[in-house]
Each structure stands twice: as C-alpha cells, then as structure tokens.
Amino acid sequence: MQSPISIHGLRGGLLTATLLVVALTARSADTPVTLKAAFKDDFVVGTAVNRSMVMGGAGFRRSEEQGAKDIALLKEQFNQISPENDLKWQLIHPREGADGYDFGPADAFVNFGLSNKMDVVGHTLVWHSQTPNWVFAGTNPPPAVTNAPAVAAIGTNAPGTNRPGPGRFGPGGFGRYDGPRASREELLQRMRDHIHTVVGRYRGKVKCWDVVNEALADGPATNVLRKSLWLEIVGPDFIAKAFQYAHEADPDAILRYNDYGLENPVKRRKLITLIKSLQEQKVPIHAIGSQAHVNVGTTFETMDQTLTELATLGLPIHITELDVNGAQGGQQGFGADIAGNAATTGGGLVSDADRKLADAYAGIFRAFLKHRDTVKLVTFWGVNDAVSWRANGKPLLFDGTNQPKPAFAAVIAEAEAANSKR
Ligand code: GLA
C-alpha cells in the first residue's frame, strides 16, 4: 500500500487524497497543517486578499460570519498578502490631482499585513486595465483607426493589428478610453507622480511591487508588446520609466514585471525578449512575476519547462496569482485576459474535477520545489473558492466553507516528500 503522503499515492485516486485530507484535518485540532510551515524552507506562500478581509465585516459574496472565518484561515495558512484590487490605479487614485487618492483601503491592507507579520506585496502600478480615463486624457486627437502595420517596441506587429480593440472588461466600466489624449510628457508626469506618491507612502512597508502588469501581447510571436494606451502615448520605454520611478521612490523594494500565460512557449519567448532588453538597458528589475492562472490540464512538465526557461534570465521567479481552473470553459488557454477568454468559467466543472485539480496542483508544486533556488514566492489568487474571481472553476485549495480539498493534501504531500529527501 502506498504511503498516504506519497505524491504517487495521491495520483492513485481521490479516496487516498480524501483520507489524507481527513487525517490532516484531524491533526489540525492542535497544530494545523499549514502551507506556510510546509514550505518554510522553500518559499513564502501568500494569497490575494479583498477589502473586507483586511477591513472586516461582510464582503463580496460573504456574510460577516463567513468573512471572519476567511480571515482566520488567511492568518493560519499564509505569510504574504497581495491586494486583489485596492492598490490598482482605479481604486487608489480615481481622480486627478494630489487630493485624488483614496488611501483608506490600501492603508488597511498594508497595516493588516504588517500587524500579522506577513510580507506585503503592492499590485500594481502601471497596467492597461483598471486605470481611470483621466490618466490618458488630454488635448491631442486620437489617431485614426487603421489596418496599417504598426511598429512595436521589440519586433513588429503583424498587419491588421493597429486597432484599439475592446477594453479588458469590454465597453463600459473598464472600457478603453478613446477620447483626446495626453502628450507623452503629460502621461509620464502622471505616471511619475502616481508611482512616487504610492510607492513613497508605503516605502519600507511594501516589500515588493508589481511595477508593470501585462505589457505583453497575446497572439503571434511578431506582436510583442500589447497595444495599450501606455505604449501608444508614451512609446515602448514606458516600461523602463515605470521601473526607474519606482526605484527612485523606494530603492530597497523588490521590483517585478508581472504577466500571465508564460506557460505558453510563444508568450514566454516574448517575456524573455522583453526582460533581456530591460536588463541590457540596466533597468532596475529584480524579479519575474508569473501569474500562473492555469487550468487542470497543467502538468509538472509544463511548469518545469516554464521555470527552466524563465530561470535563464537570472532573476528570482515569483508565482504571483496562482489558481487552477477546473471549469470546462477554461481548458483552452492560459489567459487571464477576460476580454479574450470569455468562457474561462463556463460549462460547469470538468469531470472528476477534485482529482484532476489535486493531480494538477501536485505536478505544479513538484515543479516549484524542483526550482526552489529560483522560485521565492508563491501567491494564490484568493483564500478559497467562494471569493475567487473564477469561483465557478473552483480553482483553489480550500472550498467555500474553508475546508481543505484533496488538492490541499496533494500540495502538502509534495512538501513532505521533498522534505523527507533532504
Ligand atoms: C490579472 C490581474 C489581477 C486580477 C486578475 C483577475 O491577473 O493582474 O489583478 O485582476 O487578472 O482579473
């Protein structure tokens, strides 16, 4: 019979994994089995948190009582937090000018992390999404929409792609701004003011920043940079400028570039091209953020290959937004881009979802452990399935009542197997 903590035993079936969950839960009465303890010699284990988790009370999809349990689980299991939304430009700096900031929720987030002795990550400074229109607005007429080829920063965009396309969340709320534009100088000044104010406020408290999020394009290899308003108005050096400003504001902060879909070889190649170019320009970039919004088809081999290639850059790798989508609709791609991957949580769960999720998480963590010299932080994108942005895909280790799922046991088993070999 296989040992209950053997990773291969878990592959043998849901029953073994379920038994292990029961055993782990039973053990948890006195000393709970925790992610942060299991991986303490390998990497920090964090989670995204929403506003009610750091401020208390009822929240998104959660009663006050459920919220209190979420907070208890958060404190028990994790030693790092990332803000799901509250440090994004739209939330922290919704209006123009020095008094246009709403610091309350962001302050609560940072204070929660520090008072619970957790590492605090800032997410995110420069992004094409969840950025208010005023940031890009000015008096310069927007260019006419054409089908002409456009030259991008690195590489050349394919013909027919010089179109704005929909906003990340479609028209409305977060739709792409298409009015008269700021000049390059105006936009860089706004970026600098924003970064200096936000990073400066939390200097010495926020340990690590996602300076630029998702600047890479999806699709063919020839489209390297996303045709965002940042790229169109400032030019390709908007990325270097953002890192420069963040470094000025907090020279001790770990500055990372964050993107999704790096499990896809074409997107990964673009990432490597971009980061090498930044390194050649001596841009202060200190870590690669790989979001890792993946699906239950993801294997050890995929993650191993991804990490092996990313490691060639010589920077620490942070897994920044891990979740493993179990919805049928999410099995076609690795994207986090809602506009381009509308079916991510459609179609109900895949068959045998709990077992597939446990298998996928086992392989993914086995790869993280193999690359423990490079992987320094693993952040889940949510505490439990109920608060996940992909709730229908039940992508996390704890269910909506905060009970550990077989995938939790699978991940702990990987840690124990690795520890027993040392
Ligand atoms: C991206 C962003 C996150 C979050 C997720 C889900 O991954 O970096 O902040 O918005 O998408 O929408």
mmCIF file of C-alpha atoms in Angstrom, residues 32-403:
data_model
loop_
_atom_site.group_PDB
_atom_site.id
_atom_site.type_symbol
_atom_site.label_atom_id
_atom_site.label_comp_id
_atom_site.label_asym_id
_atom_site.label_seq_id
_atom_site.Cartn_x
_atom_site.Cartn_y
_atom_site.Cartn_z
ATOM 1 C CA PRO A 32 -2.880 22.831 11.997
ATOM 2 C CA VAL A 33 -1.055 21.712 8.891
ATOM 3 C CA THR A 34 -0.263 24.901 7.072
ATOM 4 C CA LEU A 35 1.090 25.921 3.717
ATOM 5 C CA LYS A 36 3.429 28.482 5.211
ATOM 6 C CA ALA A 37 5.003 25.886 7.529
ATOM 7 C CA ALA A 38 5.154 23.138 4.916
ATOM 8 C CA PHE A 39 7.153 25.329 2.517
ATOM 9 C CA LYS A 40 9.072 27.390 5.057
ATOM 10 C CA ASP A 41 12.440 26.186 3.765
ATOM 11 C CA ASP A 42 11.430 26.724 0.153
ATOM 12 C CA PHE A 43 9.375 29.856 -0.466
ATOM 13 C CA VAL A 44 6.904 32.261 1.070
ATOM 14 C CA VAL A 45 3.250 31.269 0.498
ATOM 15 C CA GLY A 46 0.775 34.080 0.058
ATOM 16 C CA THR A 47 -2.700 34.924 -1.118
ATOM 17 C CA ALA A 48 -4.615 37.760 -2.669
ATOM 18 C CA VAL A 49 -6.970 39.431 -0.224
ATOM 19 C CA ASN A 50 -10.025 41.549 -0.824
ATOM 20 C CA ARG A 51 -11.123 44.648 1.033
ATOM 21 C CA SER A 52 -13.359 43.026 3.632
ATOM 22 C CA MET A 53 -10.586 40.624 4.617
ATOM 23 C CA VAL A 54 -8.394 43.473 5.751
ATOM 24 C CA MET A 55 -11.156 45.772 6.995
ATOM 25 C CA GLY A 56 -13.556 43.195 8.441
ATOM 26 C CA GLY A 57 -17.327 42.921 8.029
ATOM 27 C CA ALA A 58 -19.412 41.390 5.258
ATOM 28 C CA GLY A 59 -17.905 41.432 1.777
ATOM 29 C CA PHE A 60 -18.102 40.258 -1.780
ATOM 30 C CA ARG A 61 -20.238 37.069 -1.727
ATOM 31 C CA ARG A 62 -19.571 36.720 2.044
ATOM 32 C CA SER A 63 -21.591 37.312 5.201
ATOM 33 C CA GLU A 64 -19.848 38.793 8.205
ATOM 34 C CA GLU A 65 -19.599 35.328 9.760
ATOM 35 C CA GLN A 66 -18.120 33.756 6.630
ATOM 36 C CA GLY A 67 -15.748 36.687 6.365
ATOM 37 C CA ALA A 68 -14.469 36.131 9.876
ATOM 38 C CA LYS A 69 -13.714 32.502 9.003
ATOM 39 C CA ASP A 70 -11.937 33.555 5.817
ATOM 40 C CA ILE A 71 -9.739 35.884 7.861
ATOM 41 C CA ALA A 72 -8.949 33.108 10.343
ATOM 42 C CA LEU A 73 -7.887 30.797 7.522
ATOM 43 C CA LEU A 74 -5.851 33.563 5.926
ATOM 44 C CA LYS A 75 -3.908 34.144 9.142
ATOM 45 C CA GLU A 76 -3.445 30.441 9.728
ATOM 46 C CA GLN A 77 -2.182 29.422 6.298
ATOM 47 C CA PHE A 78 -0.348 32.308 4.622
ATOM 48 C CA ASN A 79 2.610 34.576 5.343
ATOM 49 C CA GLN A 80 2.285 37.017 2.454
ATOM 50 C CA ILE A 81 -0.591 39.063 1.031
ATOM 51 C CA SER A 82 -1.294 40.823 -2.277
ATOM 52 C CA PRO A 83 -4.234 43.225 -2.713
ATOM 53 C CA GLU A 84 -6.765 41.842 -5.175
ATOM 54 C CA ASN A 85 -7.834 45.354 -6.188
ATOM 55 C CA ASP A 86 -7.207 48.148 -3.712
ATOM 56 C CA LEU A 87 -3.784 49.283 -4.956
ATOM 57 C CA LYS A 88 -4.814 49.372 -8.602
ATOM 58 C CA TRP A 89 -4.872 52.895 -10.041
ATOM 59 C CA GLN A 90 -8.671 52.922 -10.424
ATOM 60 C CA LEU A 91 -9.126 52.292 -6.713
ATOM 61 C CA ILE A 92 -6.282 54.179 -5.070
ATOM 62 C CA HIS A 93 -6.123 57.189 -7.405
ATOM 63 C CA PRO A 94 -9.538 57.586 -9.013
ATOM 64 C CA ARG A 95 -9.388 61.373 -9.536
ATOM 65 C CA GLU A 96 -6.744 63.682 -10.929
ATOM 66 C CA GLY A 97 -4.546 65.711 -8.640
ATOM 67 C CA ALA A 98 -2.819 65.435 -5.316
ATOM 68 C CA ASP A 99 -6.159 65.057 -3.478
ATOM 69 C CA GLY A 100 -7.454 62.466 -5.934
ATOM 70 C CA TYR A 101 -6.208 59.494 -3.900
ATOM 71 C CA ASP A 102 -8.318 57.138 -1.746
ATOM 72 C CA PHE A 103 -5.766 55.648 0.607
ATOM 73 C CA GLY A 104 -8.113 54.152 3.231
ATOM 74 C CA PRO A 105 -8.437 50.559 1.964
ATOM 75 C CA ALA A 106 -4.799 50.432 0.821
ATOM 76 C CA ASP A 107 -3.615 51.632 4.227
ATOM 77 C CA ALA A 108 -5.797 48.974 5.874
ATOM 78 C CA PHE A 109 -4.284 46.327 3.600
ATOM 79 C CA VAL A 110 -0.704 47.309 4.395
ATOM 80 C CA ASN A 111 -1.381 47.601 8.130
ATOM 81 C CA PHE A 112 -3.100 44.210 8.172
ATOM 82 C CA GLY A 113 -0.064 42.579 6.611
ATOM 83 C CA LEU A 114 2.451 44.260 8.871
ATOM 84 C CA SER A 115 0.485 43.639 12.054
ATOM 85 C CA ASN A 116 0.187 39.943 11.138
ATOM 86 C CA LYS A 117 3.878 39.710 10.244
ATOM 87 C CA MET A 118 3.177 38.941 6.613
ATOM 88 C CA ASP A 119 5.193 40.106 3.608
ATOM 89 C CA VAL A 120 3.233 42.797 1.804
ATOM 90 C CA VAL A 121 3.174 42.980 -1.999
ATOM 91 C CA GLY A 122 1.921 46.020 -3.932
ATOM 92 C CA HIS A 123 -0.150 45.252 -7.035
ATOM 93 C CA THR A 124 0.003 47.075 -9.430
ATOM 94 C CA LEU A 125 1.423 50.423 -10.597
ATOM 95 C CA VAL A 126 1.141 50.518 -14.407
ATOM 96 C CA TRP A 127 -1.452 48.436 -16.230
ATOM 97 C CA HIS A 128 -3.698 48.864 -19.274
ATOM 98 C CA SER A 129 -6.720 47.799 -17.232
ATOM 99 C CA GLN A 130 -8.460 49.263 -14.173
ATOM 100 C CA THR A 131 -6.879 52.641 -14.872
ATOM 101 C CA PRO A 132 -9.185 55.668 -14.924
ATOM 102 C CA ASN A 133 -9.720 57.590 -18.159
ATOM 103 C CA TRP A 134 -8.366 60.865 -16.771
ATOM 104 C CA VAL A 135 -4.882 59.346 -16.744
ATOM 105 C CA PHE A 136 -4.821 59.157 -20.547
ATOM 106 C CA ALA A 137 -6.936 62.243 -21.307
ATOM 107 C CA GLY A 138 -5.580 65.454 -22.856
ATOM 108 C CA THR A 139 -5.974 67.621 -25.894
ATOM 109 C CA ASN A 140 -4.275 65.595 -28.621
ATOM 110 C CA PRO A 141 -6.715 63.993 -31.047
ATOM 111 C CA PRO A 142 -6.600 60.196 -31.000
ATOM 112 C CA PRO A 143 -5.120 58.620 -34.128
ATOM 113 C CA ALA A 144 -7.498 57.341 -36.771
ATOM 114 C CA VAL A 145 -8.109 53.615 -36.543
ATOM 115 C CA THR A 146 -6.352 51.910 -39.420
ATOM 116 C CA ASN A 147 -5.339 48.480 -40.557
ATOM 117 C CA ALA A 148 -1.803 49.640 -41.255
ATOM 118 C CA PRO A 149 1.103 47.717 -39.780
ATOM 119 C CA ALA A 150 2.439 49.299 -36.616
ATOM 120 C CA VAL A 151 5.985 49.068 -35.395
ATOM 121 C CA ALA A 152 6.103 47.914 -31.797
ATOM 122 C CA ALA A 153 8.886 48.274 -29.304
ATOM 123 C CA ILE A 154 10.517 44.978 -29.922
ATOM 124 C CA GLY A 155 9.611 43.181 -33.062
ATOM 125 C CA THR A 156 6.924 44.300 -35.437
ATOM 126 C CA ASN A 157 3.208 43.988 -35.031
ATOM 127 C CA ALA A 158 1.501 41.940 -37.696
ATOM 128 C CA PRO A 159 -0.624 43.782 -40.258
ATOM 129 C CA GLY A 160 -4.188 44.409 -39.227
ATOM 130 C CA THR A 161 -3.499 44.834 -35.550
ATOM 131 C CA ASN A 162 -3.373 48.599 -35.298
ATOM 132 C CA ARG A 163 -6.819 48.688 -33.763
ATOM 133 C CA PRO A 164 -7.621 49.623 -30.208
ATOM 134 C CA GLY A 165 -9.743 46.552 -29.550
ATOM 135 C CA PRO A 166 -12.129 46.284 -26.632
ATOM 136 C CA GLY A 167 -11.220 47.232 -23.090
ATOM 137 C CA ARG A 168 -10.147 44.377 -20.906
ATOM 138 C CA PHE A 169 -13.567 44.167 -19.358
ATOM 139 C CA GLY A 170 -15.410 45.248 -22.506
ATOM 140 C CA PRO A 171 -17.110 48.578 -23.085
ATOM 141 C CA GLY A 172 -18.455 50.382 -20.039
ATOM 142 C CA GLY A 173 -16.815 50.285 -16.616
ATOM 143 C CA PHE A 174 -13.285 49.499 -17.688
ATOM 144 C CA GLY A 175 -13.627 50.163 -21.414
ATOM 145 C CA ARG A 176 -10.661 51.525 -23.273
ATOM 146 C CA TYR A 177 -10.510 55.323 -23.333
ATOM 147 C CA ASP A 178 -10.813 56.658 -26.877
ATOM 148 C CA GLY A 179 -11.064 60.446 -26.408
ATOM 149 C CA PRO A 180 -8.428 63.170 -26.883
ATOM 150 C CA ARG A 181 -5.115 62.116 -25.404
ATOM 151 C CA ALA A 182 -2.414 63.401 -23.112
ATOM 152 C CA SER A 183 1.013 64.036 -24.603
ATOM 153 C CA ARG A 184 3.909 61.694 -23.836
ATOM 154 C CA GLU A 185 5.281 64.253 -21.345
ATOM 155 C CA GLU A 186 1.924 64.665 -19.573
ATOM 156 C CA LEU A 187 1.403 60.940 -19.264
ATOM 157 C CA LEU A 188 4.927 60.337 -17.988
ATOM 158 C CA GLN A 189 4.470 63.123 -15.439
ATOM 159 C CA ARG A 190 1.231 61.499 -14.223
ATOM 160 C CA MET A 191 2.915 58.122 -14.045
ATOM 161 C CA ARG A 192 5.822 59.573 -12.075
ATOM 162 C CA ASP A 193 3.553 61.442 -9.650
ATOM 163 C CA HIS A 194 1.440 58.330 -9.092
ATOM 164 C CA ILE A 195 4.377 55.998 -8.540
ATOM 165 C CA HIS A 196 6.254 58.415 -6.292
ATOM 166 C CA THR A 197 3.155 59.058 -4.191
ATOM 167 C CA VAL A 198 2.012 55.455 -3.828
ATOM 168 C CA VAL A 199 5.391 53.719 -3.530
ATOM 169 C CA GLY A 200 6.698 56.584 -1.374
ATOM 170 C CA ARG A 201 3.768 56.295 1.035
ATOM 171 C CA TYR A 202 4.488 52.632 1.693
ATOM 172 C CA ARG A 203 8.268 52.820 1.478
ATOM 173 C CA GLY A 204 9.824 50.274 3.810
ATOM 174 C CA LYS A 205 6.410 48.610 4.326
ATOM 175 C CA VAL A 206 5.558 47.152 0.933
ATOM 176 C CA LYS A 207 8.395 44.780 0.233
ATOM 177 C CA CYS A 208 7.766 44.085 -3.422
ATOM 178 C CA TRP A 209 5.896 45.851 -6.248
ATOM 179 C CA ASP A 210 4.315 44.701 -9.479
ATOM 180 C CA VAL A 211 5.588 47.730 -11.348
ATOM 181 C CA VAL A 212 4.230 46.875 -14.789
ATOM 182 C CA ASN A 213 1.451 44.362 -15.345
ATOM 183 C CA GLU A 214 0.656 42.567 -18.595
ATOM 184 C CA ALA A 215 2.538 44.701 -21.130
ATOM 185 C CA LEU A 216 2.986 41.718 -23.457
ATOM 186 C CA ALA A 217 0.592 40.996 -26.296
ATOM 187 C CA ASP A 218 -1.194 37.699 -26.781
ATOM 188 C CA GLY A 219 -1.189 36.017 -30.160
ATOM 189 C CA PRO A 220 1.542 35.584 -32.760
ATOM 190 C CA ALA A 221 5.216 35.905 -31.898
ATOM 191 C CA THR A 222 5.532 39.038 -34.016
ATOM 192 C CA ASN A 223 3.238 41.033 -31.706
ATOM 193 C CA VAL A 224 5.473 41.575 -28.711
ATOM 194 C CA LEU A 225 4.017 44.472 -26.778
ATOM 195 C CA ARG A 226 0.298 44.919 -26.114
ATOM 196 C CA LYS A 227 -1.167 47.894 -27.941
ATOM 197 C CA SER A 228 -2.112 49.679 -24.749
ATOM 198 C CA LEU A 229 -2.579 53.407 -24.330
ATOM 199 C CA TRP A 230 0.702 53.409 -22.393
ATOM 200 C CA LEU A 231 2.523 52.071 -25.440
ATOM 201 C CA GLU A 232 0.704 54.280 -27.912
ATOM 202 C CA ILE A 233 1.111 57.534 -25.993
ATOM 203 C CA VAL A 234 4.499 57.136 -24.302
ATOM 204 C CA GLY A 235 6.183 54.571 -26.532
ATOM 205 C CA PRO A 236 7.922 51.346 -25.541
ATOM 206 C CA ASP A 237 10.061 52.994 -22.879
ATOM 207 C CA PHE A 238 7.003 53.386 -20.625
ATOM 208 C CA ILE A 239 8.118 50.120 -19.033
ATOM 209 C CA ALA A 240 11.653 51.282 -18.248
ATOM 210 C CA LYS A 241 10.337 54.627 -16.973
ATOM 211 C CA ALA A 242 7.939 52.928 -14.579
ATOM 212 C CA PHE A 243 10.753 50.862 -13.070
ATOM 213 C CA GLN A 244 13.007 53.889 -12.844
ATOM 214 C CA TYR A 245 10.344 55.909 -10.970
ATOM 215 C CA ALA A 246 9.580 53.019 -8.601
ATOM 216 C CA HIS A 247 13.258 52.562 -7.832
ATOM 217 C CA GLU A 248 13.620 56.269 -7.083
ATOM 218 C CA ALA A 249 10.643 56.100 -4.724
ATOM 219 C CA ASP A 250 11.886 53.060 -2.781
ATOM 220 C CA PRO A 251 15.412 51.899 -3.610
ATOM 221 C CA ASP A 252 15.031 48.868 -1.336
ATOM 222 C CA ALA A 253 11.801 47.495 -2.803
ATOM 223 C CA ILE A 254 11.863 44.379 -4.968
ATOM 224 C CA LEU A 255 10.532 45.473 -8.352
ATOM 225 C CA ARG A 256 8.935 42.903 -10.593
ATOM 226 C CA TYR A 257 7.434 42.628 -14.037
ATOM 227 C CA ASN A 258 4.207 40.580 -13.915
ATOM 228 C CA ASP A 259 2.382 38.753 -16.709
ATOM 229 C CA TYR A 260 0.174 35.779 -17.491
ATOM 230 C CA GLY A 261 0.293 32.892 -19.918
ATOM 231 C CA LEU A 262 4.025 32.259 -19.511
ATOM 232 C CA GLU A 263 3.260 28.535 -19.675
ATOM 233 C CA ASN A 264 2.667 29.185 -23.363
ATOM 234 C CA PRO A 265 6.040 28.961 -25.193
ATOM 235 C CA VAL A 266 5.266 31.860 -27.540
ATOM 236 C CA LYS A 267 4.287 34.244 -24.740
ATOM 237 C CA ARG A 268 7.245 33.071 -22.653
ATOM 238 C CA ARG A 269 9.651 33.863 -25.518
ATOM 239 C CA LYS A 270 8.223 37.403 -25.639
ATOM 240 C CA LEU A 271 8.745 37.759 -21.893
ATOM 241 C CA ILE A 272 12.366 36.668 -22.201
ATOM 242 C CA THR A 273 12.940 39.107 -25.071
ATOM 243 C CA LEU A 274 11.417 41.959 -23.081
ATOM 244 C CA ILE A 275 13.289 41.278 -19.847
ATOM 245 C CA LYS A 276 16.635 40.809 -21.606
ATOM 246 C CA SER A 277 16.152 44.145 -23.305
ATOM 247 C CA LEU A 278 15.384 45.798 -19.944
ATOM 248 C CA GLN A 279 18.421 44.154 -18.381
ATOM 249 C CA GLU A 280 20.638 45.399 -21.219
ATOM 250 C CA GLN A 281 19.368 48.900 -20.507
ATOM 251 C CA LYS A 282 20.203 48.427 -16.800
ATOM 252 C CA VAL A 283 16.586 48.934 -15.797
ATOM 253 C CA PRO A 284 16.134 48.138 -12.066
ATOM 254 C CA ILE A 285 14.066 44.970 -12.385
ATOM 255 C CA HIS A 286 14.517 42.437 -9.608
ATOM 256 C CA ALA A 287 12.053 39.590 -10.145
ATOM 257 C CA ILE A 288 9.798 37.949 -12.713
ATOM 258 C CA GLY A 289 6.144 37.672 -11.726
ATOM 259 C CA SER A 290 4.405 34.743 -13.368
ATOM 260 C CA GLN A 291 0.684 34.952 -12.667
ATOM 261 C CA ALA A 292 0.060 31.251 -13.324
ATOM 262 C CA HIS A 293 -3.687 31.431 -13.904
ATOM 263 C CA VAL A 294 -3.652 27.909 -15.277
ATOM 264 C CA ASN A 295 -6.115 25.053 -15.702
ATOM 265 C CA VAL A 296 -6.407 21.451 -14.559
ATOM 266 C CA GLY A 297 -4.630 20.229 -17.695
ATOM 267 C CA THR A 298 -1.373 21.778 -16.483
ATOM 268 C CA THR A 299 1.343 19.212 -15.838
ATOM 269 C CA PHE A 300 4.637 19.024 -13.977
ATOM 270 C CA GLU A 301 6.396 19.012 -17.362
ATOM 271 C CA THR A 302 4.721 22.235 -18.477
ATOM 272 C CA MET A 303 5.599 24.061 -15.284
ATOM 273 C CA ASP A 304 9.105 22.592 -15.167
ATOM 274 C CA GLN A 305 9.812 23.740 -18.719
ATOM 275 C CA THR A 306 8.361 27.180 -17.980
ATOM 276 C CA LEU A 307 10.528 27.658 -14.898
ATOM 277 C CA THR A 308 13.635 26.262 -16.573
ATOM 278 C CA GLU A 309 13.384 28.818 -19.374
ATOM 279 C CA LEU A 310 12.424 31.729 -17.125
ATOM 280 C CA ALA A 311 15.359 30.930 -14.841
ATOM 281 C CA THR A 312 17.784 31.693 -17.690
ATOM 282 C CA LEU A 313 17.115 35.372 -17.002
ATOM 283 C CA GLY A 314 18.938 35.027 -13.684
ATOM 284 C CA LEU A 315 16.198 36.685 -11.646
ATOM 285 C CA PRO A 316 14.080 35.268 -8.827
ATOM 286 C CA ILE A 317 10.700 33.994 -10.015
ATOM 287 C CA HIS A 318 7.565 34.859 -8.088
ATOM 288 C CA ILE A 319 4.382 32.931 -8.801
ATOM 289 C CA THR A 320 2.026 35.832 -8.291
ATOM 290 C CA GLU A 321 -1.602 34.810 -8.910
ATOM 291 C CA LEU A 322 -1.809 31.037 -8.834
ATOM 292 C CA ASP A 323 -5.107 29.302 -9.446
ATOM 293 C CA VAL A 324 -6.031 26.167 -11.358
ATOM 294 C CA ASN A 325 -9.285 26.487 -13.236
ATOM 295 C CA GLY A 326 -11.478 23.388 -13.137
ATOM 296 C CA ALA A 327 -14.226 24.743 -15.408
ATOM 297 C CA GLN A 328 -14.665 23.141 -18.828
ATOM 298 C CA GLY A 329 -14.600 26.568 -20.482
ATOM 299 C CA GLY A 330 -11.187 27.350 -19.054
ATOM 300 C CA GLN A 331 -9.362 24.452 -20.637
ATOM 301 C CA GLN A 332 -8.473 26.107 -23.946
ATOM 302 C CA GLY A 333 -5.921 28.595 -22.762
ATOM 303 C CA PHE A 334 -3.790 30.020 -20.013
ATOM 304 C CA GLY A 335 -5.091 33.569 -20.327
ATOM 305 C CA ALA A 336 -6.082 35.903 -17.568
ATOM 306 C CA ASP A 337 -7.481 38.320 -20.101
ATOM 307 C CA ILE A 338 -11.219 38.232 -19.644
ATOM 308 C CA ALA A 339 -11.866 40.024 -22.943
ATOM 309 C CA GLY A 340 -10.005 37.359 -24.871
ATOM 310 C CA ASN A 341 -11.082 34.359 -22.848
ATOM 311 C CA ALA A 342 -14.729 34.971 -22.058
ATOM 312 C CA ALA A 343 -15.535 31.318 -21.385
ATOM 313 C CA THR A 344 -12.982 30.845 -18.635
ATOM 314 C CA THR A 345 -15.506 29.651 -16.096
ATOM 315 C CA GLY A 346 -18.273 28.482 -18.403
ATOM 316 C CA GLY A 347 -19.653 24.985 -18.984
ATOM 317 C CA GLY A 348 -19.593 23.610 -15.457
ATOM 318 C CA LEU A 349 -16.695 21.695 -13.923
ATOM 319 C CA VAL A 350 -14.689 19.104 -15.828
ATOM 320 C CA SER A 351 -15.486 15.516 -14.882
ATOM 321 C CA ASP A 352 -13.690 14.167 -11.827
ATOM 322 C CA ALA A 353 -12.715 17.736 -11.020
ATOM 323 C CA ASP A 354 -11.408 17.216 -7.487
ATOM 324 C CA ARG A 355 -8.978 14.514 -8.579
ATOM 325 C CA LYS A 356 -7.812 16.440 -11.634
ATOM 326 C CA LEU A 357 -7.295 19.515 -9.501
ATOM 327 C CA ALA A 358 -5.253 17.537 -6.966
ATOM 328 C CA ASP A 359 -3.144 15.972 -9.724
ATOM 329 C CA ALA A 360 -2.519 19.314 -11.369
ATOM 330 C CA TYR A 361 -1.557 21.008 -8.098
ATOM 331 C CA ALA A 362 0.743 18.098 -7.222
ATOM 332 C CA GLY A 363 2.632 18.439 -10.505
ATOM 333 C CA ILE A 364 2.765 22.223 -10.303
ATOM 334 C CA PHE A 365 4.184 22.210 -6.767
ATOM 335 C CA ARG A 366 6.621 19.437 -7.619
ATOM 336 C CA ALA A 367 7.970 21.794 -10.287
ATOM 337 C CA PHE A 368 8.095 24.717 -7.835
ATOM 338 C CA LEU A 369 10.062 22.554 -5.412
ATOM 339 C CA LYS A 370 12.441 21.398 -8.127
ATOM 340 C CA HIS A 371 13.117 25.080 -8.843
ATOM 341 C CA ARG A 372 13.224 26.173 -5.212
ATOM 342 C CA ASP A 373 16.506 28.000 -5.791
ATOM 343 C CA THR A 374 14.685 30.321 -8.172
ATOM 344 C CA VAL A 375 11.057 30.290 -7.033
ATOM 345 C CA LYS A 376 10.997 32.528 -3.987
ATOM 346 C CA LEU A 377 7.319 33.247 -3.520
ATOM 347 C CA VAL A 378 4.029 31.547 -4.408
ATOM 348 C CA THR A 379 0.842 33.598 -4.096
ATOM 349 C CA PHE A 380 -2.597 32.047 -4.584
ATOM 350 C CA TRP A 381 -5.191 34.316 -6.181
ATOM 351 C CA GLY A 382 -7.671 34.059 -3.326
ATOM 352 C CA VAL A 383 -8.146 32.359 0.010
ATOM 353 C CA ASN A 384 -10.923 29.982 -1.026
ATOM 354 C CA ASP A 385 -13.175 29.046 -3.950
ATOM 355 C CA ALA A 386 -16.031 31.277 -2.796
ATOM 356 C CA VAL A 387 -14.050 34.516 -3.099
ATOM 357 C CA SER A 388 -12.120 33.561 -6.233
ATOM 358 C CA TRP A 389 -12.567 35.600 -9.436
ATOM 359 C CA ARG A 390 -13.010 32.158 -11.015
ATOM 360 C CA ALA A 391 -15.412 30.841 -8.382
ATOM 361 C CA ASN A 392 -17.206 28.649 -10.944
ATOM 362 C CA GLY A 393 -13.940 26.931 -11.770
ATOM 363 C CA LYS A 394 -13.299 26.073 -8.076
ATOM 364 C CA PRO A 395 -9.585 26.728 -8.592
ATOM 365 C CA LEU A 396 -8.158 26.904 -5.053
ATOM 366 C CA LEU A 397 -7.123 24.600 -2.208
ATOM 367 C CA PHE A 398 -9.974 25.445 0.160
ATOM 368 C CA ASP A 399 -13.679 25.234 -0.609
ATOM 369 C CA GLY A 400 -16.264 27.894 0.133
ATOM 370 C CA THR A 401 -16.584 26.738 3.728
ATOM 371 C CA ASN A 402 -12.798 26.916 4.154
ATOM 372 C CA GLN A 403 -12.395 23.143 4.279
#
